[in-house]
Amino acid sequence: MATRTMQAARCPTDELSLTNCAVVSEKDLQSGQHVTVRTTPTHKFVFTVKGHHSVLPGTIAFSLPQRKWAGLSIGQEIEVSNYNFDKSRQCIGAMTIEIDFLQKKSTDSSPYDSDKMAAEFIQHFNNQSFSVGQQLVFSFCDKLFGLLIKDIEAMDSSILKGEPASGKKQKIEVGLLVGNSQVIFEKSESSSLTLVGKAKTKEARQTIINPDWNFEKMGIGGLDKEFSDIFRRAFASRVFPPDIVEQMGCKHVKGILLFGPPGCGKTLMARQIGKMLNAREPKIVNGPEILNKYVGESEANIRKLFADAEEEQKRLGANSGLHIIIFDELDAICKQRGTGASSTGVHDTVVNQLLSKIDGVEQLNNILVIGMTNRPDLIDEALMRPGRFEVKMEIGLPDEKGRVQILNIHTAKMREFKLLASDVDVKELAAETKNYSGAELEGLVRAAQSTAMNRHIKATSTVEVDMERAEKLQVTRTDFMASLNNDIKPAFGTNQEDYSSYIMNGIIKWGDPVTRVLEDGELLVQQTKNSDRTPLVSVLLEGPPHSGKTALAAKISEDSQFPFIKICSPDKMIGHSEISKCQAIKKIFDDAYKSQLSCVVVDDIERLLDYVPIGPRFSNLVLQALLVLLKKTPPHGRKLLIIGTTSRKDVLQEMEMLDAFSTTIHVQNISSGDHLVEALELLGSFTDAERTTIAQHVKGKRVWIGIKKLLMLIEMSLQMDQEYRVSKFLSLLKDEGALDENNHIRI
């Protein structure tokens, strides 16, 4: 029909109002036709018409919701023309409808099945036109509902042609409802309506993961495995279609606990999880901020954190967005209950409040709480059970591949602006930085940058930058190496000074006994590295005092090139109580477990145990701690070599400690004249003539002296005048009982 002018009228019956059609006389138009109604030159609306005998020719009747939507008044003259749908582009693929009770007084709390509602809607309104923003009334289960069309997506034209879906989504303003359209109901924000079934949420809600998400851009390196584990446990259920999750009776994970050494990226990871998700900005809380000196305020602070999530869950139910709450330094507020000495018990009630909010009687399903701590052992165990912080993830020191990623992230900008010299090899740096945490690697880059900048500062009476040279600034390999050696040392690494003092004079290989100890030590190092069956290898170097046991232990550990080497020595624990000594020893072992490959030297065990022969007395507390730690297998994937040293094998035998070591290696004193001469030759302290004289005196004689004591005697002799040095040395040997003129056998 050509455009004609008609008059707007009131819909004759309530029953016709529920059809969502404009009602006309059968003489004017046929039922099922679509028309465009133009109210002003710029406003037009598409309706599907229905013929009825009670409507006068020349008029077109609208229901109240239709008149509201189109802004029509009764008796208004409007232009009506035919509207033809393009079936290839205007069939409705998915339509989102906001639903609420039509009258507030007729509300009820019984659940309405949105799947049945959608099926009835399609049956009732099949082949009708719908527009975005359109209002209509819908009757379901003898209840009237007010509907508002929020969003329409066109059906994929490939499906209409019988081809596989192309996946393209096209938004349209006007569409035609067909039998296989998808109808999604969402309750309006203020509604108390309860919807169940899968048509209550749009499938697009699955896009919880931000499409622009990228590890490298976010500045996270070396945590790929940890991220994928967290994703599998905490987000897989949130990405899945809600109807399948509902059918499985699956509850989302509500808590993640990130723990590990400082500087390994726990806080960074938690912050980036918030960016990764299409959720609102996460609430970041520093543990100690929660605590308040007034009674009840600390608990109120916890409640405030969850208030938004509670309110949204009540309003939107399963459609509620995800609320992320991040607790930094969780151990500050969630200590074990009953351990606090204060009379108020504030910590305990804060823990109770947090427990009830995460997984109490009125539990929330729209929250994700991320906790971070360096001390998981301090946290109340009730928080650790499934349903609360059930995903526990150790963010450990990065491996070599992770260190490459981290260094690439921190040098990316320099590379972009050509400020990184071509001789800087990130892979070489990653290999050199064993046991460095992410923060320490960032510090290393900063230190190298400052070293490079320092070259371009003129050291005159005033500090000024040499601008000509500054423009050619480049950070070179030398800058990185200087920073590596001088500025940044890993907290969980090897303290060079620790063991270099024990071998400052080098290892004097005076004979087979020394070579054999080093060879056996090398075998044990290889076993620790290569064997999967023995992740824990422990060896005891025992022998007489001054025989060089500690130096040999330090040498074996240095040659192992393990990323973590620590010496547990009595000189670091002078004046410690038994308990603090146990804690110090335990900390060394705990730190060792954090590295892939570790070596711990437990030096002078009888001194650690406070052993004295008078009494006899020793510290049973330290003994028991050592016995446990010597036998404790490191965590999965970690390997540990323990080297113990003692001068009192007999005492350790009585204490039943020898059984705690995998093997024992005997370190000998120098016991023959030939070996003594060999040692003097290697030390090179005496002249050839002097050594010949000494050799004549000791040849064939029985000698008994430790290499450490020998060094001391040599140095004393060298203080004499040239002609007295040899005689002084020989007399010192006799005085010490190290040289037996009668060749008696020493026991």
Coordinates of C-alpha atoms in Angstrom, one line a residue, residues 123-692:
Q123 CA 5.3 -19.1 20.1
H124 CA 3.1 -16.2 21.0
F125 CA 5.0 -13.5 19.0
N126 CA 6.3 -15.5 16.0
N127 CA 6.7 -13.5 12.8
Q128 CA 6.3 -10.2 14.6
S129 CA 8.5 -7.2 14.3
F130 CA 10.5 -6.0 17.3
S131 CA 12.6 -2.8 17.8
V132 CA 15.2 -1.9 20.4
G133 CA 13.6 0.2 23.1
Q134 CA 10.1 -1.2 22.4
Q135 CA 7.8 -1.8 25.4
L136 CA 5.2 -4.6 25.6
V137 CA 3.1 -6.6 28.0
F138 CA 3.5 -10.4 28.2
S139 CA 1.3 -12.9 30.0
F140 CA 3.0 -16.0 31.6
C141 CA 1.6 -18.3 34.2
D142 CA -1.4 -16.0 34.7
K143 CA 1.0 -13.1 35.6
L144 CA 1.5 -10.0 33.6
F145 CA 5.0 -8.8 32.9
G146 CA 6.3 -5.6 31.5
L147 CA 9.0 -6.1 28.9
L148 CA 11.6 -3.8 27.4
I149 CA 13.7 -4.8 24.3
K150 CA 17.3 -4.0 25.2
D151 CA 19.3 -5.5 22.4
I152 CA 18.8 -7.3 19.1
E153 CA 21.4 -9.3 17.2
A154 CA 20.8 -10.4 13.6
M155 CA 20.9 -14.1 12.7
D156 CA 24.0 -15.2 10.9
S157 CA 23.1 -15.3 7.2
S158 CA 25.3 -18.4 6.8
I159 CA 22.9 -20.4 9.0
L160 CA 19.9 -19.2 6.9
K161 CA 21.7 -20.6 3.8
G162 CA 22.3 -23.9 5.6
E163 CA 26.1 -23.3 5.9
P164 CA 28.2 -23.5 9.1
A165 CA 28.0 -20.3 11.3
S166 CA 30.6 -17.6 10.4
G167 CA 30.6 -16.3 14.0
K168 CA 30.0 -12.7 13.0
K169 CA 27.5 -10.8 15.2
Q170 CA 25.6 -7.9 13.7
K171 CA 23.5 -5.5 15.9
I172 CA 20.3 -4.3 14.4
E173 CA 17.6 -1.8 15.5
V174 CA 14.5 -3.7 14.0
G175 CA 14.2 -7.4 13.5
L176 CA 11.7 -10.2 12.7
L177 CA 11.2 -12.9 15.4
V178 CA 11.4 -16.4 13.9
G179 CA 11.1 -19.9 15.4
N180 CA 14.8 -20.4 16.0
S181 CA 15.6 -17.0 17.5
Q182 CA 17.2 -17.0 20.9
V183 CA 15.4 -14.9 23.6
I184 CA 17.3 -13.9 26.7
F185 CA 15.5 -12.6 29.7
E186 CA 17.3 -10.3 32.2
K187 CA 15.4 -9.0 35.2
S188 CA 15.5 -5.2 35.6
E189 CA 17.8 -3.8 38.3
S190 CA 15.2 -2.9 40.9
S191 CA 13.1 -6.0 40.3
S192 CA 12.5 -8.7 43.0
L193 CA 11.6 -11.2 40.3
T194 CA 13.4 -14.6 40.5
L195 CA 14.5 -16.2 37.2
V196 CA 15.9 -19.7 36.7
G197 CA 17.0 -21.5 33.6
K198 CA 19.6 -20.7 30.9
A199 CA 17.7 -18.0 29.0
K200 CA 18.1 -15.7 32.0
T201 CA 21.7 -14.8 31.1
K202 CA 23.2 -13.9 27.8
E203 CA 25.9 -16.1 26.4
A204 CA 28.0 -13.1 25.7
R205 CA 28.4 -12.9 29.5
Q206 CA 31.0 -15.6 29.1
T207 CA 33.5 -13.0 27.9
I208 CA 34.7 -12.6 31.4
I209 CA 38.3 -12.6 30.1
N210 CA 39.4 -9.2 28.6
P211 CA 40.0 -9.7 24.9
D212 CA 43.1 -7.3 25.0
W213 CA 44.8 -9.4 27.7
N214 CA 48.4 -10.1 27.0
F215 CA 51.1 -11.4 29.5
E216 CA 54.0 -9.4 28.1
K217 CA 52.2 -6.1 28.0
M218 CA 51.0 -6.6 31.5
G219 CA 54.6 -6.9 32.7
I220 CA 54.3 -10.4 34.1
G221 CA 57.1 -12.8 33.2
G222 CA 58.0 -16.3 34.3
L223 CA 54.6 -17.1 35.8
D224 CA 52.9 -18.8 32.8
K225 CA 52.4 -22.2 34.6
E226 CA 51.1 -20.5 37.7
F227 CA 48.7 -18.4 35.7
S228 CA 47.3 -21.4 33.8
D229 CA 46.8 -23.3 37.1
I230 CA 45.0 -20.4 38.6
F231 CA 42.9 -20.0 35.5
R232 CA 42.0 -23.7 35.5
R233 CA 40.9 -23.7 39.1
A234 CA 39.4 -20.2 39.6
F235 CA 38.1 -19.0 36.2
A236 CA 37.2 -22.1 34.0
S237 CA 33.8 -22.3 35.7
R238 CA 33.2 -18.6 35.2
V239 CA 34.0 -18.8 31.5
F240 CA 31.7 -21.8 30.9
P241 CA 28.1 -21.2 29.9
P242 CA 26.1 -20.5 33.1
D243 CA 23.4 -23.1 32.3
I244 CA 26.0 -25.9 32.1
V245 CA 27.6 -24.7 35.4
E246 CA 24.1 -24.7 36.9
Q247 CA 23.3 -28.2 35.7
M248 CA 26.6 -29.5 37.1
G249 CA 25.7 -27.9 40.5
C250 CA 29.1 -26.3 40.3
K251 CA 30.1 -23.5 42.7
H252 CA 32.8 -21.0 41.7
V253 CA 36.1 -20.9 43.5
K254 CA 35.9 -17.9 45.8
G255 CA 39.4 -17.6 47.2
I256 CA 43.0 -17.8 45.9
L257 CA 46.0 -17.7 48.2
L258 CA 49.3 -16.6 46.6
F259 CA 52.4 -17.3 48.7
G260 CA 56.1 -17.4 48.2
P261 CA 59.3 -15.4 48.7
P262 CA 59.2 -11.6 48.6
G263 CA 59.7 -9.9 45.1
C264 CA 58.4 -12.9 43.1
G265 CA 55.3 -11.2 41.7
K266 CA 52.4 -12.0 44.1
T267 CA 51.1 -8.5 44.3
L268 CA 51.7 -7.9 40.6
M269 CA 49.9 -11.1 39.7
A270 CA 46.8 -10.2 41.9
R271 CA 46.7 -6.7 40.4
Q272 CA 46.8 -8.1 36.9
I273 CA 44.1 -10.7 37.5
G274 CA 41.8 -7.8 38.0
K275 CA 42.9 -6.3 34.6
M276 CA 42.6 -9.6 32.9
L277 CA 38.9 -9.9 33.8
N278 CA 36.0 -7.9 32.5
A279 CA 35.1 -7.2 36.2
R280 CA 34.9 -4.0 38.0
E281 CA 38.1 -2.5 39.4
P282 CA 39.3 -4.8 42.2
K283 CA 39.4 -3.5 45.8
I284 CA 42.9 -3.7 47.1
V285 CA 43.3 -3.8 50.9
N286 CA 46.5 -3.8 52.8
G287 CA 46.1 -6.2 55.7
P288 CA 47.0 -3.8 58.5
E289 CA 44.6 -1.1 57.2
I290 CA 41.6 -3.2 58.3
L291 CA 42.6 -3.1 62.0
N292 CA 41.1 -0.4 64.1
K293 CA 41.6 0.4 67.8
Y294 CA 37.8 0.8 68.4
V295 CA 35.8 -2.4 69.3
G296 CA 33.8 -3.7 66.3
E297 CA 35.4 -1.3 63.8
S298 CA 37.8 -3.8 62.3
E299 CA 34.9 -6.3 61.7
A300 CA 32.8 -3.4 60.2
N301 CA 35.7 -2.7 57.8
I302 CA 35.5 -6.3 56.6
R303 CA 31.7 -6.0 56.1
K304 CA 32.1 -2.8 54.1
L305 CA 34.4 -4.7 51.6
F306 CA 31.7 -7.2 50.8
A307 CA 28.7 -4.8 50.9
D308 CA 28.6 -4.0 47.2
A309 CA 28.8 -7.6 46.2
E310 CA 26.0 -8.5 48.6
E311 CA 23.7 -5.7 47.3
E312 CA 24.3 -6.7 43.7
Q313 CA 23.8 -10.4 44.4
K314 CA 20.4 -9.6 45.9
R315 CA 19.4 -7.4 43.0
L316 CA 20.7 -9.4 40.0
G317 CA 21.2 -12.9 41.3
A318 CA 23.3 -15.0 38.9
N319 CA 23.6 -12.1 36.5
S320 CA 25.7 -10.2 39.1
G321 CA 29.2 -9.2 37.9
L322 CA 32.4 -10.5 39.6
H323 CA 33.7 -8.5 42.6
I324 CA 37.4 -9.0 43.3
I325 CA 38.8 -8.2 46.7
I326 CA 42.6 -8.4 47.1
F327 CA 44.2 -8.7 50.5
D328 CA 47.9 -7.8 50.6
E329 CA 49.8 -9.1 53.6
L330 CA 47.0 -11.4 54.7
D331 CA 49.0 -12.7 57.6
A332 CA 48.6 -9.4 59.3
I333 CA 44.9 -9.9 59.9
C334 CA 44.4 -13.7 59.6
K335 CA 46.7 -15.1 62.2
Q336 CA 45.9 -18.4 63.9
R337 CA 43.1 -17.8 66.3
G338 CA 43.9 -18.2 70.0
T339 CA 47.5 -17.2 69.5
G340 CA 47.1 -13.4 70.2
A341 CA 48.2 -12.3 73.7
S342 CA 45.9 -9.3 73.7
S343 CA 42.7 -9.4 75.8
T344 CA 40.5 -7.9 73.1
G345 CA 41.0 -10.8 70.7
V346 CA 40.6 -8.4 67.7
H347 CA 42.5 -10.7 65.3
D348 CA 40.2 -13.6 66.2
T349 CA 37.0 -11.7 65.5
V350 CA 38.3 -10.3 62.2
V351 CA 39.2 -13.9 61.1
N352 CA 35.7 -15.0 62.1
Q353 CA 34.1 -12.1 60.2
L354 CA 36.1 -12.9 57.0
L355 CA 35.2 -16.6 57.3
S356 CA 31.5 -15.9 57.5
K357 CA 31.6 -13.5 54.6
I358 CA 33.5 -15.7 52.2
D359 CA 31.6 -18.9 52.9
G360 CA 29.1 -18.4 55.7
V361 CA 25.4 -19.2 55.9
E362 CA 24.5 -16.4 53.5
Q363 CA 27.3 -17.1 51.1
L364 CA 28.1 -15.0 48.1
N365 CA 28.7 -16.5 44.6
N366 CA 29.9 -13.3 42.9
I367 CA 33.2 -12.7 44.8
L368 CA 36.8 -13.7 44.3
V369 CA 39.1 -13.0 47.2
I370 CA 42.8 -13.0 46.5
G371 CA 45.1 -13.2 49.5
M372 CA 48.9 -12.7 49.4
T373 CA 51.5 -13.6 52.1
N374 CA 55.1 -14.5 52.6
R375 CA 54.2 -16.5 55.6
P376 CA 51.4 -19.0 54.9
D377 CA 52.3 -20.9 58.1
L378 CA 50.9 -17.9 60.2
I379 CA 47.4 -18.0 58.6
D380 CA 44.5 -19.6 60.4
E381 CA 43.8 -23.0 58.9
A382 CA 40.0 -22.5 58.7
L383 CA 40.7 -20.0 55.9
M384 CA 42.6 -22.7 53.9
R385 CA 39.8 -25.2 53.5
P386 CA 37.9 -25.7 50.2
G387 CA 35.2 -23.1 49.8
R388 CA 37.5 -20.3 51.2
F389 CA 41.1 -19.9 50.0
E390 CA 41.0 -23.2 48.3
V391 CA 43.4 -22.5 45.5
K392 CA 46.9 -22.2 47.1
M393 CA 49.5 -21.2 44.6
E394 CA 53.2 -20.9 45.4
I395 CA 54.8 -18.0 43.4
G396 CA 58.4 -19.2 43.5
L397 CA 61.7 -17.9 42.1
P398 CA 61.6 -17.8 38.3
D399 CA 63.4 -20.4 36.3
E400 CA 65.8 -19.5 33.4
K401 CA 63.0 -19.2 30.9
G402 CA 61.0 -17.0 33.3
R403 CA 64.1 -14.8 33.9
V404 CA 64.4 -14.3 30.1
Q405 CA 60.8 -13.1 30.0
I406 CA 61.2 -10.8 33.0
L407 CA 64.4 -9.2 31.6
N408 CA 62.8 -8.8 28.2
I409 CA 59.9 -7.0 29.9
H410 CA 62.2 -4.6 31.8
T411 CA 64.5 -3.9 28.8
A412 CA 61.7 -3.6 26.2
K413 CA 61.5 0.2 26.3
M414 CA 65.3 0.6 26.1
R415 CA 65.3 -1.8 23.1
E416 CA 62.5 0.2 21.5
F417 CA 64.4 3.5 21.7
K418 CA 67.8 1.8 20.7
L419 CA 69.3 2.5 24.2
L420 CA 70.3 -1.2 24.7
A421 CA 73.7 -2.0 23.2
S422 CA 73.9 -5.0 20.8
D423 CA 76.3 -6.9 23.1
V424 CA 73.7 -7.3 25.8
D425 CA 72.5 -10.9 25.6
V426 CA 69.3 -11.5 27.7
K427 CA 69.8 -15.2 27.6
E428 CA 73.3 -14.9 29.0
L429 CA 72.0 -12.6 31.8
A430 CA 69.2 -15.1 32.6
A431 CA 71.8 -17.9 33.0
E432 CA 74.0 -15.7 35.3
T433 CA 71.1 -14.7 37.5
K434 CA 70.2 -17.9 39.2
N435 CA 67.9 -17.5 42.2
Y436 CA 67.1 -13.9 41.4
S437 CA 63.5 -12.9 42.1
G438 CA 61.5 -10.7 39.6
A439 CA 62.1 -7.7 41.8
E440 CA 65.8 -8.3 42.0
L441 CA 66.0 -8.7 38.2
E442 CA 64.2 -5.3 37.9
G443 CA 66.7 -3.9 40.3
L444 CA 69.6 -5.3 38.2
V445 CA 68.3 -3.5 35.1
R446 CA 67.9 -0.2 37.2
A447 CA 71.5 -0.6 38.5
A448 CA 72.9 -1.2 35.0
Q449 CA 71.0 1.9 33.8
S450 CA 72.4 4.1 36.6
T451 CA 75.9 2.7 35.8
A452 CA 75.5 3.7 32.2
M453 CA 74.2 7.2 33.1
N454 CA 77.0 7.8 35.5
R455 CA 79.5 7.6 32.6
H456 CA 77.9 10.7 31.1
I457 CA 78.1 12.9 34.2
K458 CA 81.0 15.4 34.4
A459 CA 82.7 15.2 37.7
T460 CA 83.6 18.9 38.1
S461 CA 82.9 21.2 41.0
T462 CA 79.2 21.1 39.9
V463 CA 77.4 18.0 38.8
E464 CA 76.3 18.3 35.2
V465 CA 75.4 16.0 32.3
D466 CA 77.6 15.9 29.2
M467 CA 74.8 16.5 26.8
E468 CA 76.8 15.6 23.6
R469 CA 77.7 12.2 24.9
A470 CA 74.4 11.7 26.8
E471 CA 72.5 11.5 23.5
K472 CA 74.7 8.5 22.5
L473 CA 73.9 6.8 25.8
Q474 CA 73.7 3.0 25.6
V475 CA 73.4 0.4 28.4
T476 CA 76.1 -2.2 27.6
R477 CA 76.9 -5.7 28.7
T478 CA 79.7 -4.3 30.9
D479 CA 77.1 -2.2 32.8
F480 CA 75.0 -5.3 33.5
M481 CA 78.0 -7.4 34.6
A482 CA 79.3 -4.6 36.9
S483 CA 75.8 -4.4 38.6
L484 CA 75.7 -8.2 38.8
N485 CA 78.9 -8.4 40.6
N486 CA 78.7 -5.4 42.9
D487 CA 75.1 -4.0 43.3
I488 CA 72.4 -6.6 43.3
K489 CA 72.8 -9.9 45.1
P490 CA 69.9 -12.4 45.4
A491 CA 68.3 -12.9 48.8
F492 CA 68.1 -16.6 48.2
G493 CA 71.4 -17.0 46.5
T494 CA 74.9 -17.8 47.3
N495 CA 76.9 -15.4 49.5
Q496 CA 80.4 -15.6 48.0
E497 CA 82.0 -14.1 51.2
D498 CA 80.4 -17.0 53.2
Y499 CA 82.5 -19.7 51.8
S500 CA 85.4 -17.8 50.2
S501 CA 86.8 -17.1 53.7
Y502 CA 87.0 -20.9 54.3
I503 CA 89.1 -21.5 51.2
M504 CA 91.1 -18.4 51.0
N505 CA 94.3 -20.4 50.9
G506 CA 93.0 -22.7 48.2
I507 CA 92.8 -26.5 48.5
I508 CA 96.2 -28.2 49.0
K509 CA 96.0 -31.6 47.2
W510 CA 98.9 -33.1 49.2
G511 CA 97.9 -36.7 48.4
D512 CA 95.3 -39.2 47.3
P513 CA 93.2 -38.8 50.5
V514 CA 92.3 -35.2 49.5
T515 CA 91.7 -36.0 45.9
R516 CA 89.4 -38.9 46.9
V517 CA 87.3 -36.6 49.1
L518 CA 86.9 -34.1 46.3
E519 CA 86.0 -36.9 43.8
D520 CA 83.4 -38.4 46.1
G521 CA 82.0 -35.0 46.7
E522 CA 81.7 -34.4 42.9
L523 CA 79.9 -37.8 42.6
L524 CA 77.4 -36.7 45.3
V525 CA 76.9 -33.3 43.5
Q526 CA 76.1 -35.2 40.2
Q527 CA 73.8 -37.5 42.1
T528 CA 71.9 -34.6 43.5
K529 CA 71.6 -32.9 40.1
N530 CA 70.7 -36.0 38.0
S531 CA 68.9 -38.5 40.2
D532 CA 65.2 -38.2 40.5
R533 CA 65.0 -41.0 43.1
T534 CA 67.2 -39.2 45.6
P535 CA 66.2 -35.5 45.8
L536 CA 67.9 -35.4 49.2
V537 CA 71.6 -36.3 49.4
S538 CA 73.5 -35.8 52.7
V539 CA 77.1 -36.5 53.5
L540 CA 79.2 -36.2 56.6
L541 CA 82.8 -35.2 56.4
E542 CA 84.4 -36.4 59.6
G543 CA 88.0 -36.4 60.7
P544 CA 90.4 -35.0 63.3
P545 CA 90.5 -31.3 64.1
H546 CA 92.4 -29.0 61.6
S547 CA 92.2 -31.6 58.8
G548 CA 90.5 -29.1 56.5
K549 CA 86.9 -30.5 56.6
T550 CA 85.2 -27.1 56.3
A551 CA 87.4 -26.0 53.5
L552 CA 86.7 -29.2 51.6
A553 CA 82.9 -28.8 52.2
A554 CA 83.1 -25.2 51.0
K555 CA 85.1 -26.3 47.9
I556 CA 82.6 -29.1 47.0
S557 CA 79.7 -26.7 47.4
E558 CA 81.4 -24.0 45.4
D559 CA 82.3 -26.4 42.6
S560 CA 78.7 -27.6 42.5
Q561 CA 77.7 -24.2 41.0
F562 CA 74.3 -24.7 42.7
P563 CA 72.2 -21.5 42.6
F564 CA 71.6 -21.7 46.4
I565 CA 74.5 -22.3 48.8
K566 CA 74.3 -21.5 52.5
I567 CA 76.7 -22.4 55.3
C568 CA 75.0 -23.0 58.6
S569 CA 77.8 -22.1 61.0
P570 CA 78.1 -21.9 64.8
D571 CA 79.8 -18.5 64.5
K572 CA 76.5 -17.0 63.3
M573 CA 74.7 -18.2 66.3
I574 CA 76.9 -17.1 69.2
G575 CA 74.7 -16.2 72.2
H576 CA 71.5 -17.6 70.6
S577 CA 69.0 -19.4 72.8
E578 CA 68.2 -22.9 71.9
I579 CA 64.9 -21.9 70.4
S580 CA 66.3 -19.1 68.3
K581 CA 69.1 -21.4 67.1
C582 CA 66.5 -23.9 66.0
Q583 CA 64.6 -21.2 64.1
A584 CA 67.8 -19.9 62.5
I585 CA 68.7 -23.4 61.3
K586 CA 65.1 -24.0 60.1
K587 CA 65.1 -20.7 58.1
I588 CA 68.3 -21.8 56.2
F589 CA 66.6 -25.0 55.2
D590 CA 63.3 -23.3 54.4
D591 CA 65.1 -20.9 52.1
A592 CA 66.9 -23.8 50.5
Y593 CA 63.6 -25.5 49.6
K594 CA 62.6 -22.4 47.6
S595 CA 65.4 -23.0 45.0
Q596 CA 65.5 -25.7 42.4
L597 CA 69.0 -26.9 43.4
S598 CA 70.4 -26.1 46.8
C599 CA 73.4 -27.0 49.0
V600 CA 73.5 -26.5 52.7
V601 CA 76.8 -26.9 54.6
V602 CA 76.1 -27.7 58.3
D603 CA 79.5 -26.9 59.8
D604 CA 81.0 -28.1 63.1
I605 CA 77.9 -30.0 64.2
E606 CA 79.1 -30.6 67.7
R607 CA 79.5 -26.9 68.3
L608 CA 76.0 -26.3 67.0
L609 CA 74.8 -28.9 69.5
D610 CA 76.7 -27.1 72.3
Y611 CA 78.4 -30.4 73.0
V612 CA 81.1 -30.6 75.8
P613 CA 82.8 -33.8 77.0
I614 CA 82.5 -32.7 80.6
G615 CA 79.1 -33.8 81.9
P616 CA 78.5 -34.8 79.0
R617 CA 76.1 -32.0 77.9
F618 CA 74.5 -31.0 74.7
S619 CA 71.3 -29.2 73.4
N620 CA 68.7 -31.9 72.8
L621 CA 66.4 -29.3 71.2
V622 CA 68.9 -28.4 68.4
L623 CA 69.8 -32.1 68.0
Q624 CA 66.2 -33.1 67.4
A625 CA 65.7 -30.2 65.0
L626 CA 68.8 -31.2 63.0
L627 CA 67.7 -34.9 63.0
V628 CA 64.4 -33.9 61.4
L629 CA 65.8 -31.4 58.9
L630 CA 68.6 -33.9 57.8
K631 CA 65.9 -36.4 56.9
K632 CA 63.2 -34.1 55.5
T633 CA 62.8 -34.6 51.7
P634 CA 62.6 -31.2 49.9
P635 CA 59.3 -30.3 48.0
H636 CA 58.5 -31.9 44.7
G637 CA 60.9 -30.7 41.9
R638 CA 63.5 -29.4 44.4
K639 CA 66.8 -31.0 45.2
L640 CA 69.0 -30.6 48.2
L641 CA 72.6 -31.6 49.0
I642 CA 73.6 -31.4 52.7
I643 CA 77.3 -31.5 53.7
G644 CA 77.9 -31.8 57.4
T645 CA 81.3 -31.6 59.1
T646 CA 82.4 -32.9 62.5
S647 CA 85.5 -33.7 64.5
R648 CA 83.6 -36.0 66.9
K649 CA 82.2 -38.9 64.9
D650 CA 82.0 -41.0 68.1
V651 CA 79.7 -38.4 69.8
L652 CA 77.4 -38.2 66.7
Q653 CA 77.3 -42.0 66.7
E654 CA 76.0 -42.0 70.3
M655 CA 73.5 -39.3 69.5
E656 CA 72.2 -41.6 66.6
M657 CA 73.0 -38.8 64.1
L658 CA 75.2 -40.8 61.8
D659 CA 72.2 -42.6 60.5
A660 CA 70.6 -39.4 59.4
F661 CA 73.4 -38.9 56.7
S662 CA 73.3 -40.9 53.5
T663 CA 77.1 -41.5 53.6
T664 CA 80.2 -40.6 55.6
I665 CA 83.6 -39.5 54.2
H666 CA 86.7 -39.7 56.3
V667 CA 89.1 -36.7 56.0
Q668 CA 92.6 -37.6 57.0
N669 CA 95.4 -35.7 58.6
I670 CA 98.8 -35.7 56.8
S671 CA 100.2 -39.0 58.1
S672 CA 103.5 -39.5 56.3
G673 CA 106.7 -37.6 55.6
D674 CA 106.2 -37.9 51.8
H675 CA 102.8 -36.2 52.1
L676 CA 104.2 -33.5 54.2
V677 CA 106.9 -32.7 51.7
E678 CA 104.2 -32.7 48.9
A679 CA 102.2 -30.2 50.9
L680 CA 105.2 -27.9 51.5
E681 CA 106.0 -28.1 47.7
L682 CA 102.4 -27.1 46.8
L683 CA 102.5 -24.2 49.3
G684 CA 105.8 -23.0 48.0
S685 CA 106.7 -21.2 51.3
F686 CA 110.2 -22.6 51.8
T687 CA 113.0 -22.6 49.2
D688 CA 114.1 -25.8 47.4
A689 CA 117.1 -26.1 49.7
E690 CA 115.0 -25.7 52.8
R691 CA 112.5 -28.3 51.6
T692 CA 115.3 -30.7 51.0

